[in-house]
Amino acid sequence: MALPSPSAVQVPWRNLSSEELEKQYSPSRWVIRMKPEEVVGNFVQIGSQATQKARATRRNQLDVPYGDGVGEKMDIYFPDEDSQAFPLFLFLHGGYWQSGSKDESAFMVNPLTAQGIAVVVVAYDIAPKGTLDQMVDQVTHSVVFLQRRYPSNKGVYLCGHSAGAHLAAMVLLASWTKHGVTPNLQGFLLVSGIYDLEPLISTSQNDPLHMTLEDAQRNSPQRQLEVAPARPVAPACPVLVLVGQHDSPEFHRQSKEFCETLCRVGWKASFQQLRGVDHFDIIENLTREDDVLTQVGLPTPASNSLSKWTAWIPRPNMAEAKAARAEEKRWCVHAKANASSTEGHGAWVYYYCCC
């Protein structure tokens, strides 16, 4: 049964024309550093080069099966230390659930393995072969598989980009009891994601997905948390919801509202907009050791402090924060009653934690 739809006042996308809605959910059309038609090819090239380098320079196990399906494989990249007691950084690629591959997604491997962190890049069956329900099941099972394979891990940190951020968010809803294991989830990093899929139904992005309204609602973490809140895996498990400055207003709105929903149901969530980047180079930059997202401060084998996960967050200039919020006012329709800002300087346009 379809969930009741919020009123048009609460969902500004319903007031958009079909042309504007298509534009809002076409990330390459918001990139200002190159032509839209060049963006995806450039992204794939950078990802492929990073993956080739990672496979050539880091200790690894490739195409490790985490299930019985042909597409259920993962690549595992290890730090230099010969130990299984490391943090696991699990990455889910984007591509609107219809493109992308683990073979072009090892952006962050070299910077993170140099910090003593094992990186896992997961494949899943994209459309039209895979359905959204199957993809959600697959990525959930990949987390279970890793926990069983590395029971002494120092925490599983789940990161997803775009469609991968949606899949990572769906893991928040997982019922671990039926899987017979509770993974040691210690953090979520959701980058430029979509958390309410209903706006996509009438766009070209849905052509290979064939989503119905019920499909979209069943697989929308935003909607599912609103009607059946999922309790945090652990009280200290933080969720960072990120978006690039040059993502579209709809991507900004979805990220902020999902963060607010997480906070309302008890998760330790925060939202940040990263200055000067778009939907694509926010991930491309992970190849750099000095990029802010590769300096997340995950606990290393020598330090298991969970507080380091959030300690790295820079505090922005408040004048920039005020200007950014004013610019997006018409897209941000929910009151930030629980939000707080902190003065300072950093890489973010603005920051708030609603916990």
CSV table of C-alpha atoms in Angstrom, one decimal:
chain,number,residue,atom,x,y,z
A,1,MET,CA,0.0,0.0,0.0
A,2,ALA,CA,1.3,3.4,-0.9
A,3,LEU,CA,2.2,5.7,1.9
A,4,PRO,CA,0.2,9.0,2.3
A,5,SER,CA,1.9,11.8,0.4
A,6,PRO,CA,2.9,15.0,2.1
A,7,SER,CA,1.1,18.1,1.1
A,8,ALA,CA,2.5,20.3,-1.7
A,9,VAL,CA,3.5,22.8,0.8
A,10,GLN,CA,6.0,20.4,2.3
A,11,VAL,CA,7.4,19.1,-1.0
A,12,PRO,CA,8.4,22.0,-3.3
A,13,TRP,CA,9.3,19.7,-6.1
A,14,ARG,CA,5.6,19.2,-6.8
A,15,ASN,CA,5.4,22.8,-8.0
A,16,LEU,CA,8.2,22.3,-10.6
A,17,SER,CA,7.5,21.9,-14.3
A,18,SER,CA,8.6,18.6,-15.8
A,19,GLU,CA,11.5,20.3,-17.5
A,20,GLU,CA,12.7,21.9,-14.3
A,21,LEU,CA,12.3,18.7,-12.4
A,22,GLU,CA,14.5,16.9,-15.0
A,23,LYS,CA,17.1,19.6,-14.6
A,24,GLN,CA,17.1,19.4,-10.8
A,25,TYR,CA,17.9,15.7,-11.0
A,26,SER,CA,20.5,15.9,-13.7
A,27,PRO,CA,23.7,16.6,-11.7
A,28,SER,CA,26.0,17.2,-14.7
A,29,ARG,CA,23.9,20.3,-15.7
A,30,TRP,CA,24.9,22.0,-12.5
A,31,VAL,CA,28.7,21.6,-13.0
A,32,ILE,CA,30.4,25.0,-13.8
A,33,ARG,CA,34.0,23.8,-14.3
A,34,MET,CA,33.4,22.0,-17.7
A,35,LYS,CA,30.7,21.3,-20.2
A,36,PRO,CA,27.9,19.0,-19.0
A,37,GLU,CA,28.5,16.4,-21.7
A,38,GLU,CA,32.1,16.1,-20.5
A,39,VAL,CA,31.4,15.5,-16.8
A,40,VAL,CA,30.6,11.8,-16.6
A,41,GLY,CA,33.4,10.8,-18.9
A,42,ASN,CA,35.9,12.8,-16.9
A,43,PHE,CA,34.5,11.2,-13.7
A,44,VAL,CA,34.9,7.7,-15.0
A,45,GLN,CA,38.4,8.4,-16.3
A,46,ILE,CA,39.6,9.7,-12.9
A,47,GLY,CA,37.9,6.7,-11.1
A,48,SER,CA,39.4,4.2,-13.5
A,49,GLN,CA,42.9,5.6,-13.1
A,50,ALA,CA,42.6,5.7,-9.3
A,51,THR,CA,41.4,2.0,-9.3
A,52,GLN,CA,44.3,0.9,-11.6
A,53,LYS,CA,46.8,2.7,-9.2
A,54,ALA,CA,45.2,1.1,-6.1
A,55,ARG,CA,45.3,-2.4,-7.6
A,56,ALA,CA,48.9,-1.9,-8.6
A,57,THR,CA,50.2,-0.4,-5.4
A,58,ARG,CA,48.0,-1.7,-2.5
A,59,ARG,CA,47.7,-5.2,-1.1
A,60,ASN,CA,44.3,-6.4,-2.2
A,61,GLN,CA,41.7,-9.2,-2.8
A,62,LEU,CA,39.6,-8.5,-5.9
A,63,ASP,CA,36.2,-9.9,-6.9
A,64,VAL,CA,35.6,-11.4,-3.5
A,65,PRO,CA,32.0,-13.0,-3.6
A,66,TYR,CA,29.7,-11.8,-0.8
A,67,GLY,CA,26.7,-13.7,-2.2
A,68,ASP,CA,25.7,-16.2,-4.8
A,69,GLY,CA,24.9,-13.7,-7.6
A,70,VAL,CA,27.3,-13.0,-10.5
A,71,GLY,CA,27.2,-9.3,-9.6
A,72,GLU,CA,27.7,-9.8,-5.9
A,73,LYS,CA,31.4,-9.1,-5.7
A,74,MET,CA,33.7,-6.7,-3.7
A,75,ASP,CA,37.3,-5.5,-3.9
A,76,ILE,CA,39.1,-5.3,-0.6
A,77,TYR,CA,42.2,-3.1,-0.2
A,78,PHE,CA,44.4,-3.5,2.9
A,79,PRO,CA,46.6,-1.2,4.8
A,80,ASP,CA,50.3,-2.2,5.2
A,81,GLU,CA,49.8,-3.6,8.7
A,82,ASP,CA,49.3,-7.3,8.7
A,83,SER,CA,46.2,-7.4,10.9
A,84,GLN,CA,42.5,-8.0,10.7
A,85,ALA,CA,41.7,-5.6,13.5
A,86,PHE,CA,41.4,-2.5,11.3
A,87,PRO,CA,38.6,-0.1,10.5
A,88,LEU,CA,36.6,-1.0,7.4
A,89,PHE,CA,35.6,1.8,5.1
A,90,LEU,CA,32.9,0.4,2.7
A,91,PHE,CA,32.1,2.4,-0.4
A,92,LEU,CA,29.0,2.2,-2.6
A,93,HIS,CA,29.3,3.9,-6.0
A,94,GLY,CA,26.7,6.1,-7.6
A,95,GLY,CA,25.3,6.1,-11.2
A,96,TYR,CA,21.6,6.5,-10.6
A,97,TRP,CA,21.4,2.7,-9.9
A,98,GLN,CA,22.0,2.1,-13.7
A,99,SER,CA,25.6,2.8,-14.3
A,100,GLY,CA,28.9,2.8,-12.4
A,101,SER,CA,31.1,0.0,-11.3
A,102,LYS,CA,33.5,-1.0,-8.5
A,103,ASP,CA,36.2,-1.2,-11.3
A,104,GLU,CA,36.1,2.6,-11.5
A,105,SER,CA,35.4,3.6,-8.0
A,106,ALA,CA,38.5,3.1,-5.8
A,107,PHE,CA,39.0,6.9,-5.5
A,108,MET,CA,39.9,6.9,-1.8
A,109,VAL,CA,41.9,3.7,-1.5
A,110,ASN,CA,45.4,5.0,-1.4
A,111,PRO,CA,44.8,7.9,1.0
A,112,LEU,CA,42.8,5.8,3.5
A,113,THR,CA,44.9,2.6,3.4
A,114,ALA,CA,47.9,4.8,4.2
A,115,GLN,CA,46.1,5.7,7.4
A,116,GLY,CA,45.7,2.0,8.4
A,117,ILE,CA,42.1,1.7,7.1
A,118,ALA,CA,40.9,-1.2,5.0
A,119,VAL,CA,38.8,0.0,2.0
A,120,VAL,CA,36.0,-2.2,0.5
A,121,VAL,CA,34.4,-1.2,-2.8
A,122,VAL,CA,31.2,-3.1,-3.4
A,123,ALA,CA,29.5,-4.0,-6.6
A,124,TYR,CA,25.8,-4.6,-6.9
A,125,ASP,CA,23.4,-5.4,-9.8
A,126,ILE,CA,22.5,-2.2,-11.5
A,127,ALA,CA,19.3,-1.7,-13.6
A,128,PRO,CA,17.9,-3.0,-15.8
A,129,LYS,CA,19.2,-6.3,-14.4
A,130,GLY,CA,18.8,-5.4,-10.8
A,131,THR,CA,15.8,-3.8,-9.1
A,132,LEU,CA,16.0,-1.3,-6.3
A,133,ASP,CA,14.8,-4.0,-3.8
A,134,GLN,CA,17.6,-6.3,-5.0
A,135,MET,CA,20.2,-3.6,-4.7
A,136,VAL,CA,19.2,-2.8,-1.2
A,137,ASP,CA,19.3,-6.5,-0.2
A,138,GLN,CA,22.7,-6.9,-1.8
A,139,VAL,CA,24.4,-4.0,-0.1
A,140,THR,CA,22.9,-5.0,3.2
A,141,HIS,CA,24.3,-8.5,2.7
A,142,SER,CA,27.7,-7.1,1.9
A,143,VAL,CA,27.8,-5.5,5.3
A,144,VAL,CA,26.8,-8.8,7.0
A,145,PHE,CA,29.5,-10.6,5.0
A,146,LEU,CA,32.2,-8.2,6.0
A,147,GLN,CA,31.3,-8.4,9.7
A,148,ARG,CA,31.5,-12.2,9.6
A,149,ARG,CA,34.7,-12.2,7.6
A,150,TYR,CA,36.4,-9.7,9.9
A,151,PRO,CA,34.8,-10.0,13.3
A,152,SER,CA,37.7,-8.2,15.0
A,153,ASN,CA,37.2,-5.1,13.0
A,154,LYS,CA,37.6,-1.7,14.7
A,155,GLY,CA,34.3,-0.4,13.1
A,156,VAL,CA,32.5,-0.5,9.8
A,157,TYR,CA,32.1,2.9,8.2
A,158,LEU,CA,29.7,3.0,5.4
A,159,CYS,CA,30.1,5.6,2.6
A,160,GLY,CA,27.9,6.1,-0.4
A,161,HIS,CA,27.9,8.6,-3.3
A,162,SER,CA,24.7,9.7,-5.1
A,163,ALA,CA,22.7,6.5,-5.7
A,164,GLY,CA,25.2,4.8,-3.4
A,165,ALA,CA,24.3,7.3,-0.6
A,166,HIS,CA,20.7,6.2,-1.0
A,167,LEU,CA,21.7,2.5,-0.6
A,168,ALA,CA,23.9,3.3,2.4
A,169,ALA,CA,21.0,5.2,3.9
A,170,MET,CA,18.7,2.1,3.4
A,171,VAL,CA,21.2,0.1,5.5
A,172,LEU,CA,19.9,2.3,8.4
A,173,LEU,CA,16.6,0.5,8.1
A,174,ALA,CA,18.0,-3.0,8.1
A,175,SER,CA,16.7,-5.6,10.5
A,176,TRP,CA,19.9,-7.3,11.6
A,177,THR,CA,18.1,-9.9,13.7
A,178,LYS,CA,17.0,-11.8,10.5
A,179,HIS,CA,20.6,-11.8,9.3
A,180,GLY,CA,21.9,-13.4,12.5
A,181,VAL,CA,24.6,-10.8,13.0
A,182,THR,CA,24.8,-7.2,14.2
A,183,PRO,CA,27.6,-5.4,12.3
A,184,ASN,CA,29.9,-3.1,14.1
A,185,LEU,CA,28.6,0.0,12.3
A,186,GLN,CA,30.3,3.1,13.7
A,187,GLY,CA,29.6,5.8,11.1
A,188,PHE,CA,27.8,6.7,7.9
A,189,LEU,CA,29.1,9.2,5.3
A,190,LEU,CA,26.3,10.0,2.8
A,191,VAL,CA,27.6,12.1,-0.1
A,192,SER,CA,25.2,14.0,-2.5
A,193,GLY,CA,22.5,11.4,-2.1
A,194,ILE,CA,18.7,11.1,-2.9
A,195,TYR,CA,16.6,9.9,0.0
A,196,ASP,CA,13.1,10.4,-1.3
A,197,LEU,CA,12.8,8.7,-4.7
A,198,GLU,CA,9.3,9.9,-5.7
A,199,PRO,CA,10.4,13.0,-7.6
A,200,LEU,CA,12.4,10.7,-9.9
A,201,ILE,CA,9.4,8.7,-11.1
A,202,SER,CA,8.5,11.2,-13.9
A,203,THR,CA,12.1,11.9,-15.0
A,204,SER,CA,14.3,10.1,-17.6
A,205,GLN,CA,16.3,8.6,-14.7
A,206,ASN,CA,13.4,6.2,-14.1
A,207,ASP,CA,13.4,4.8,-17.7
A,208,PRO,CA,15.6,1.8,-16.9
A,209,LEU,CA,14.3,1.5,-13.3
A,210,HIS,CA,10.6,1.3,-14.0
A,211,MET,CA,9.8,2.5,-10.5
A,212,THR,CA,6.2,2.7,-9.5
A,213,LEU,CA,5.0,4.9,-6.6
A,214,GLU,CA,5.0,2.0,-4.2
A,215,ASP,CA,8.5,1.0,-5.3
A,216,ALA,CA,9.8,4.5,-4.7
A,217,GLN,CA,8.1,4.9,-1.3
A,218,ARG,CA,9.2,1.4,-0.2
A,219,ASN,CA,12.8,2.2,-1.1
A,220,SER,CA,12.9,5.8,0.2
A,221,PRO,CA,14.7,6.1,3.5
A,222,GLN,CA,13.2,9.5,4.1
A,223,ARG,CA,9.7,8.2,3.8
A,224,GLN,CA,10.4,5.0,5.7
A,225,LEU,CA,12.0,6.8,8.7
A,226,GLU,CA,9.0,9.1,8.8
A,227,VAL,CA,6.5,6.3,9.2
A,228,ALA,CA,8.5,3.6,11.0
A,229,PRO,CA,11.6,5.2,12.7
A,230,ALA,CA,14.6,2.9,12.9
A,231,ARG,CA,16.6,3.0,16.1
A,232,PRO,CA,20.3,3.8,15.8
A,233,VAL,CA,22.6,0.8,15.6
A,234,ALA,CA,24.6,2.4,18.4
A,235,PRO,CA,23.9,5.6,20.3
A,236,ALA,CA,27.3,7.0,19.3
A,237,CYS,CA,27.0,6.1,15.6
A,238,PRO,CA,27.2,9.4,13.7
A,239,VAL,CA,25.8,10.1,10.3
A,240,LEU,CA,27.3,12.8,8.1
A,241,VAL,CA,25.1,14.0,5.3
A,242,LEU,CA,27.1,15.9,2.8
A,243,VAL,CA,26.3,17.9,-0.4
A,244,GLY,CA,28.5,19.9,-2.8
A,245,GLN,CA,28.0,23.6,-3.2
A,246,HIS,CA,27.2,23.1,-6.9
A,247,ASP,CA,24.8,20.3,-6.4
A,248,SER,CA,21.2,21.3,-7.5
A,249,PRO,CA,18.8,22.9,-5.0
A,250,GLU,CA,16.8,19.6,-4.9
A,251,PHE,CA,19.9,17.6,-3.8
A,252,HIS,CA,20.5,20.2,-1.1
A,253,ARG,CA,16.9,20.1,0.1
A,254,GLN,CA,16.8,16.3,0.2
A,255,SER,CA,20.1,16.1,2.1
A,256,LYS,CA,19.0,18.7,4.7
A,257,GLU,CA,15.6,17.2,5.2
A,258,PHE,CA,17.0,13.7,5.6
A,259,CYS,CA,19.4,14.9,8.2
A,260,GLU,CA,16.6,16.6,10.1
A,261,THR,CA,14.5,13.4,10.0
A,262,LEU,CA,17.5,11.3,11.3
A,263,CYS,CA,17.8,13.7,14.2
A,264,ARG,CA,14.1,13.6,15.0
A,265,VAL,CA,14.2,9.8,15.4
A,266,GLY,CA,17.3,9.7,17.5
A,267,TRP,CA,20.3,9.4,15.2
A,268,LYS,CA,23.4,11.5,15.8
A,269,ALA,CA,23.4,13.3,12.4
A,270,SER,CA,24.9,16.4,10.9
A,271,PHE,CA,24.7,18.2,7.6
A,272,GLN,CA,27.4,20.0,5.7
A,273,GLN,CA,27.7,21.7,2.4
A,274,LEU,CA,31.2,21.6,0.9
A,275,ARG,CA,32.3,24.7,-0.8
A,276,GLY,CA,33.6,24.9,-4.3
A,277,VAL,CA,32.7,21.3,-5.4
A,278,ASP,CA,30.0,19.7,-7.4
A,279,HIS,CA,28.3,16.3,-7.5
A,280,PHE,CA,31.3,14.8,-9.2
A,281,ASP,CA,34.5,16.3,-7.9
A,282,ILE,CA,33.3,16.0,-4.3
A,283,ILE,CA,34.3,12.3,-4.9
A,284,GLU,CA,37.0,12.8,-7.5
A,285,ASN,CA,39.0,14.8,-4.9
A,286,LEU,CA,39.1,11.7,-2.6
A,287,THR,CA,42.2,10.6,-4.6
A,288,ARG,CA,44.1,13.4,-2.8
A,289,GLU,CA,45.6,12.7,0.6
A,290,ASP,CA,44.9,16.3,1.7
A,291,ASP,CA,41.2,16.3,0.8
A,292,VAL,CA,39.0,17.0,3.7
A,293,LEU,CA,36.9,13.8,3.2
A,294,THR,CA,40.0,11.6,3.3
A,295,GLN,CA,41.0,13.2,6.6
A,296,VAL,CA,37.9,11.9,8.4
A,297,GLY,CA,39.9,10.7,11.4
A,298,LEU,CA,38.6,7.2,11.5
A,299,PRO,CA,40.1,5.2,14.4
A,300,THR,CA,43.3,3.5,13.3
A,301,PRO,CA,44.6,0.2,14.7
A,302,ALA,CA,46.6,2.3,17.2
A,303,SER,CA,43.6,4.5,18.2
A,304,ASN,CA,40.1,3.3,18.6
A,305,SER,CA,38.5,6.6,19.7
A,306,LEU,CA,35.1,7.0,18.1
A,307,SER,CA,35.1,10.7,18.9
A,308,LYS,CA,37.7,11.1,16.2
A,309,TRP,CA,35.0,10.5,13.6
A,310,THR,CA,33.4,13.9,14.3
A,311,ALA,CA,36.4,15.8,15.7
A,312,TRP,CA,37.7,16.7,12.2
A,313,ILE,CA,34.6,18.7,11.2
A,314,PRO,CA,35.7,22.3,10.6
A,315,ARG,CA,33.6,25.2,11.8
A,316,PRO,CA,32.6,27.7,9.1
A,317,ASN,CA,32.5,31.4,8.8
A,318,MET,CA,29.1,32.6,10.0
A,319,ALA,CA,28.7,35.3,7.4
A,320,GLU,CA,29.1,32.6,4.7
A,321,ALA,CA,26.6,30.4,6.5
A,322,LYS,CA,24.0,33.2,6.6
A,323,ALA,CA,24.4,34.0,2.9
A,324,ALA,CA,24.2,30.3,1.9
A,325,ARG,CA,21.1,29.7,3.9
A,326,ALA,CA,19.4,32.8,2.5
A,327,GLU,CA,20.2,31.7,-1.0
A,328,GLU,CA,18.4,28.4,-0.5
A,329,LYS,CA,15.6,29.6,1.7
A,330,ARG,CA,12.8,28.7,-0.8
A,331,TRP,CA,14.1,25.2,-1.0
A,332,CYS,CA,14.4,24.5,2.7
A,333,VAL,CA,10.9,24.4,4.0
A,334,HIS,CA,11.3,22.7,7.4
A,335,ALA,CA,12.2,24.8,10.4
A,336,LYS,CA,15.6,24.2,11.8
A,337,ALA,CA,14.4,24.2,15.4
A,338,ASN,CA,17.1,21.9,16.6
A,339,ALA,CA,19.9,23.1,14.4
A,340,SER,CA,22.9,24.9,15.9
A,341,SER,CA,25.8,26.7,14.2
A,342,THR,CA,29.3,27.3,15.5
A,343,GLU,CA,31.5,30.2,14.6
A,344,GLY,CA,34.9,29.6,13.1
A,345,HIS,CA,36.6,29.0,9.8
A,346,GLY,CA,36.8,25.9,7.7
A,347,ALA,CA,36.2,24.3,4.3
A,348,TRP,CA,32.4,24.3,4.6
A,349,VAL,CA,30.0,26.9,3.4
A,350,TYR,CA,27.9,26.1,6.5
A,351,TYR,CA,27.4,23.5,9.1
A,352,TYR,CA,24.8,22.5,11.6
A,353,CYS,CA,24.2,19.6,13.8
A,354,CYS,CA,20.6,18.9,14.7
A,355,CYS,CA,21.3,16.5,17.5
